[in-house]
PDB file of C-alpha atoms in Angstrom:
ATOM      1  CA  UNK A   1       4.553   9.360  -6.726  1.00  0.00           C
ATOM      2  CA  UNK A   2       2.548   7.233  -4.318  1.00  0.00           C
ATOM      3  CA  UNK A   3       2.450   3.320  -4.402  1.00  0.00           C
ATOM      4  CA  UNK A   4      -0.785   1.990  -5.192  1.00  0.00           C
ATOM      5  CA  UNK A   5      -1.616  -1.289  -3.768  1.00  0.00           C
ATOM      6  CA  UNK A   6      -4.488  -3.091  -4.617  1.00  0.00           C
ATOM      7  CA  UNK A   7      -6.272  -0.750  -6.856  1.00  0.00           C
ATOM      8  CA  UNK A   8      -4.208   0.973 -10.348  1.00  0.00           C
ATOM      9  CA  UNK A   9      -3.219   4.323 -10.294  1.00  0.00           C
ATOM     10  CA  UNK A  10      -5.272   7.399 -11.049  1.00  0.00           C
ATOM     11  CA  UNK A  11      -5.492  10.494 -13.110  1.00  0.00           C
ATOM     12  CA  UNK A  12      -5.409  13.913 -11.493  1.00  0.00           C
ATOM     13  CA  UNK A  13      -9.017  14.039 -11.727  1.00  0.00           C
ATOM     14  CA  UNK A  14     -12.448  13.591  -9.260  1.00  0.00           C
ATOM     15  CA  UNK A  15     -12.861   9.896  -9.099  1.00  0.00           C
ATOM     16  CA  UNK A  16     -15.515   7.967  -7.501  1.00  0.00           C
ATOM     17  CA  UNK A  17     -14.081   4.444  -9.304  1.00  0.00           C
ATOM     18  CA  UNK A  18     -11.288   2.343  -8.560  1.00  0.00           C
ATOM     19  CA  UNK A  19     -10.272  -0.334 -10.719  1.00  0.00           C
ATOM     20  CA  UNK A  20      -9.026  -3.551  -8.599  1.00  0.00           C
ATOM     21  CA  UNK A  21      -8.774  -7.038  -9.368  1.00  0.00           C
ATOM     22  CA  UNK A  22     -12.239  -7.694  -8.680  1.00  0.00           C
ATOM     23  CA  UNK A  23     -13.300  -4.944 -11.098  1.00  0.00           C
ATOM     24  CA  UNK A  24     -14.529  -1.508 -10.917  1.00  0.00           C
ATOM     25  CA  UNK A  25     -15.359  -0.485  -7.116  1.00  0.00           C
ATOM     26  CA  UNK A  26     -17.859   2.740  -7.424  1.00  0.00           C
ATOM     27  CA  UNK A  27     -17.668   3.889  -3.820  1.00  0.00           C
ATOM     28  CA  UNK A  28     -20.044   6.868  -4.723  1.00  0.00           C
ATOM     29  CA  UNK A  29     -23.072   5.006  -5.804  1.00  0.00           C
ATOM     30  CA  UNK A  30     -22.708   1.393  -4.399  1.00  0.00           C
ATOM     31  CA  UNK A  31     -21.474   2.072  -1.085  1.00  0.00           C
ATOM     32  CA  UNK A  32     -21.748   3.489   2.072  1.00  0.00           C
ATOM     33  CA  UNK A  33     -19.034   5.772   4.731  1.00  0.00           C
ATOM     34  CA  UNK A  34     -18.340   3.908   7.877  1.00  0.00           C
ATOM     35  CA  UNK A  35     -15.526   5.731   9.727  1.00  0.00           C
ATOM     36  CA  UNK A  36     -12.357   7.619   8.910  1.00  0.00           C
ATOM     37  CA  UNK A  37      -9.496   6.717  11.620  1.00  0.00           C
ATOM     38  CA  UNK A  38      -6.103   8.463  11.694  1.00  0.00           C
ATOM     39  CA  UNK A  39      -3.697   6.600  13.532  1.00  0.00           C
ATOM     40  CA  UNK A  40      -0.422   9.235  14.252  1.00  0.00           C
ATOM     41  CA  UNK A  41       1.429   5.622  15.600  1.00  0.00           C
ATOM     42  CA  UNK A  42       1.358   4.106  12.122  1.00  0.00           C
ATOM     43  CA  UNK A  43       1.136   7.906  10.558  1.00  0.00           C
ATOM     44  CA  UNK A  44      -1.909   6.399   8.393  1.00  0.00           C
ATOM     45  CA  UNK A  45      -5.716   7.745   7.782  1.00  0.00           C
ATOM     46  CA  UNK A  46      -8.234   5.080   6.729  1.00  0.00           C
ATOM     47  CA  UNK A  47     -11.755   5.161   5.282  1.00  0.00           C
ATOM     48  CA  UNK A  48     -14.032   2.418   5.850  1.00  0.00           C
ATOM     49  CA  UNK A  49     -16.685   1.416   3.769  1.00  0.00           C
ATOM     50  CA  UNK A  50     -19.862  -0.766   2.877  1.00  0.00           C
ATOM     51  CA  UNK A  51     -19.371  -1.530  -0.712  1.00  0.00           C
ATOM     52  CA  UNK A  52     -23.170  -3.192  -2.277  1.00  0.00           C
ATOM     53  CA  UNK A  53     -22.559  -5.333  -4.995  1.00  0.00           C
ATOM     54  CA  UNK A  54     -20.584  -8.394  -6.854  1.00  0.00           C
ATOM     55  CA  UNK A  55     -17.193  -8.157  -7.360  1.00  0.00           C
ATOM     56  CA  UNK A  56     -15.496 -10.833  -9.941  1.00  0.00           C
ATOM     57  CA  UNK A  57     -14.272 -13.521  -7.343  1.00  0.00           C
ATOM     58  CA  UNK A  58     -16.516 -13.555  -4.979  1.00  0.00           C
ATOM     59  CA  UNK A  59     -19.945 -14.434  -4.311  1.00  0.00           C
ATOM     60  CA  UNK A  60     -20.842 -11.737  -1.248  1.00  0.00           C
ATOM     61  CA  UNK A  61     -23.352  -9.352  -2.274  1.00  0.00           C
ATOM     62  CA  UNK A  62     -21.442  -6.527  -0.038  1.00  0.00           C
ATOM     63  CA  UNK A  63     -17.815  -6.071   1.161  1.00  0.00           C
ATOM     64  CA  UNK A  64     -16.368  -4.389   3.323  1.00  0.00           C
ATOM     65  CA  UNK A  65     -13.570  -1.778   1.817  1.00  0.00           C
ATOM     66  CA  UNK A  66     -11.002   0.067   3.674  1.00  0.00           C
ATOM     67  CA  UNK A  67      -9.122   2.685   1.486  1.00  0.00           C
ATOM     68  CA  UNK A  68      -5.497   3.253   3.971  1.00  0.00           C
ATOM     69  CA  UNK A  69      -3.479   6.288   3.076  1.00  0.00           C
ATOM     70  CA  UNK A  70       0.253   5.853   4.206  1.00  0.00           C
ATOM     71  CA  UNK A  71       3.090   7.401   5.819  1.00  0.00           C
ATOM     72  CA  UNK A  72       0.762  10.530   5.910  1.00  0.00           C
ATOM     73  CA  UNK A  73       2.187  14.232   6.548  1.00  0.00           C
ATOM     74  CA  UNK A  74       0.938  17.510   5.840  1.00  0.00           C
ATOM     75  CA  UNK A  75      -2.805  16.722   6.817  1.00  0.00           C
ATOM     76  CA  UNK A  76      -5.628  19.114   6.689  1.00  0.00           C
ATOM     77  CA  UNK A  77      -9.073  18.395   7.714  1.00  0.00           C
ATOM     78  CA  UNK A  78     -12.177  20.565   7.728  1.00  0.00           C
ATOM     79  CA  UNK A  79     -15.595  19.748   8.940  1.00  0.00           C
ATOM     80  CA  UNK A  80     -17.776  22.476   9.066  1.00  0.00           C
ATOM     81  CA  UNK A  81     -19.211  24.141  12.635  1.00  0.00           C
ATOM     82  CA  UNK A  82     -22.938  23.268  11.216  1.00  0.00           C
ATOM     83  CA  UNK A  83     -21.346  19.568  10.750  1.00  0.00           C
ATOM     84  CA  UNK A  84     -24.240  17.153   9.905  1.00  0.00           C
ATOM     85  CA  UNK A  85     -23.115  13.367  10.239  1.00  0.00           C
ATOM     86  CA  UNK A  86     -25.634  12.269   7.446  1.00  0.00           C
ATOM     87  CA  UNK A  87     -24.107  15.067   5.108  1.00  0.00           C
ATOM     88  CA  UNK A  88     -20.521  12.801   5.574  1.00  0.00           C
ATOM     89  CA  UNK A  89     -22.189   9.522   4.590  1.00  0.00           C
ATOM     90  CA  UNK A  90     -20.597   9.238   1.054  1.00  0.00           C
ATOM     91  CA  UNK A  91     -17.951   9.540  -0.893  1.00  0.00           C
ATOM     92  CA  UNK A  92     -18.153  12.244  -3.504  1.00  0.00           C
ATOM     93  CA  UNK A  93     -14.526  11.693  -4.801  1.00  0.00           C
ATOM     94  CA  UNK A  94     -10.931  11.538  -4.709  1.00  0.00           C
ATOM     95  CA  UNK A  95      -8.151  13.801  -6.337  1.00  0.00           C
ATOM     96  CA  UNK A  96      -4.816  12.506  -6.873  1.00  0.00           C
ATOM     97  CA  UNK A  97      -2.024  15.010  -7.103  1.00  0.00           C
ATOM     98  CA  UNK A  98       1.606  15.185  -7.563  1.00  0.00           C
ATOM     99  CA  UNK A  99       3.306  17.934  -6.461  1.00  0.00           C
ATOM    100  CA  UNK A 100       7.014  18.529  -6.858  1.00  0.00           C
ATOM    101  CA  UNK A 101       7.764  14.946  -6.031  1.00  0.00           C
ATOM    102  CA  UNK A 102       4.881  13.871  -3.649  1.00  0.00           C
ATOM    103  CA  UNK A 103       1.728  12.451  -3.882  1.00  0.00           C
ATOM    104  CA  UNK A 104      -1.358  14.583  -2.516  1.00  0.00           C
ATOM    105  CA  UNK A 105      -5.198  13.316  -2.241  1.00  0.00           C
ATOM    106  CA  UNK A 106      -7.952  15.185  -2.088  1.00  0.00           C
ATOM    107  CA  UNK A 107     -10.760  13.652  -0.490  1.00  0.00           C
ATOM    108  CA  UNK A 108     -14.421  14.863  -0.482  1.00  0.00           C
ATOM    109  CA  UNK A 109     -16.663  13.604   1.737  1.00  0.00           C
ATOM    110  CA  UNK A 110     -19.698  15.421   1.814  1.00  0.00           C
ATOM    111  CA  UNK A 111     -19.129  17.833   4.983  1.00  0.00           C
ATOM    112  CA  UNK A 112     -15.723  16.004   5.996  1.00  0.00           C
ATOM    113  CA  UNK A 113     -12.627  17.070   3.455  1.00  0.00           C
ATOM    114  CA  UNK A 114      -9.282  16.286   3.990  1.00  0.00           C
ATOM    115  CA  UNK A 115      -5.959  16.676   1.978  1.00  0.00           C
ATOM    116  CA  UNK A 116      -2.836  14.762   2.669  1.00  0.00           C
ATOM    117  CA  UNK A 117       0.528  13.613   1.561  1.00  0.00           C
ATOM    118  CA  UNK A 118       0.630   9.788   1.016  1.00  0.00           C
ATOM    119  CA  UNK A 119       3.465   7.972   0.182  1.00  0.00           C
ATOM    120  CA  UNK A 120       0.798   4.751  -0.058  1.00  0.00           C
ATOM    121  CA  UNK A 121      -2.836   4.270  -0.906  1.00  0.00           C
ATOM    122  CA  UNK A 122      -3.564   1.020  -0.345  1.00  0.00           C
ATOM    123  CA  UNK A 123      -7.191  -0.946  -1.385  1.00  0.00           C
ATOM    124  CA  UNK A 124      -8.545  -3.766   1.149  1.00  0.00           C
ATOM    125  CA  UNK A 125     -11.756  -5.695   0.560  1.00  0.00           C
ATOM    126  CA  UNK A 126     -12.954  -8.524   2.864  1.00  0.00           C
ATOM    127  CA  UNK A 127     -15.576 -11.158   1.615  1.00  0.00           C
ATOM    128  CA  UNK A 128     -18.183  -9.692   4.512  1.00  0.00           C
ATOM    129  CA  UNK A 129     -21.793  -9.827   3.743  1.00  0.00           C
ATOM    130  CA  UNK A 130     -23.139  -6.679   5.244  1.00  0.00           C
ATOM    131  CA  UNK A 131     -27.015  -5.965   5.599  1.00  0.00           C
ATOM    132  CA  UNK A 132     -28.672  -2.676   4.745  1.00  0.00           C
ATOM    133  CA  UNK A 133     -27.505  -1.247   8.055  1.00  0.00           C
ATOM    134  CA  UNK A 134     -23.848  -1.358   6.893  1.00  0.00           C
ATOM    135  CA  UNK A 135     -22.689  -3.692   9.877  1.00  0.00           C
ATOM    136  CA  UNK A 136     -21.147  -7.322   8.918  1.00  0.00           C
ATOM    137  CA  UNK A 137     -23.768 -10.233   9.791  1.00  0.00           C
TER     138      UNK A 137
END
């Protein structure tokens, strides 16, 4: 099973909410896709977000979230040939799944879906106020 850092484990079910130490992170409804970056160096896939809204601990009114999938194998990716970049703007959820020993997610993001082995999932949230447009001030 994968180590979670930063947020608790999961069920094997769609989830849009992560509990963390600052409390319940809905990255469906109160935030925002940036970018998705594999990195085949540090074998990792991360998803940035803009997260609106408090978080115990902190007085920012947005954060910025990275969800980091690690030591990654056995990706798939599909993004559709009619691929429209506002129909990849959200998060629609996450499955966790163990199978025969490993952990696999299944992300859903709109028009961009990926599944992967993960040995990690780690949850990173920086103190950034970010306007509307989703870009730290």
């Amino acid at each position: 099973m994968a180590r979670f850092i930063g947020l608790k484990p999961f069920p094997a079910l769609p989830v849009i909410e992560f509990e963390t130490a600052g409390g319940l992170m809905d990255l469906h409804n109160m935030a925002d896709l940036g970018d998705l970056t594999i990195s085949p160096q540090r074998s990792t896939l991360t998803i940035r977000f803009v997260h609106y809204g408090k978080l115990r601990g902190s007085d920012a009114e947005s954060h910025a979230v990275e969800l980091e999938f690690g030591e990654i194998r056995d990706l798939k990716m599909e993004l559709p040939a009619d691929y429209e970049p506002r129909a990849a703007e959200t998060l629609e959820f996450i499955v966790h799944r163990e199978v025969s020993g490993p952990s696999y997610f299944d992300i859903d993001m709109g028009d961009v879906k990926c599944t992967l082995a993960a040995e990690t999932l780690t949850l990173r949230v920086s103190d950034v106020n970010c306007p509307i447009d989703g870009h730290p001030s």
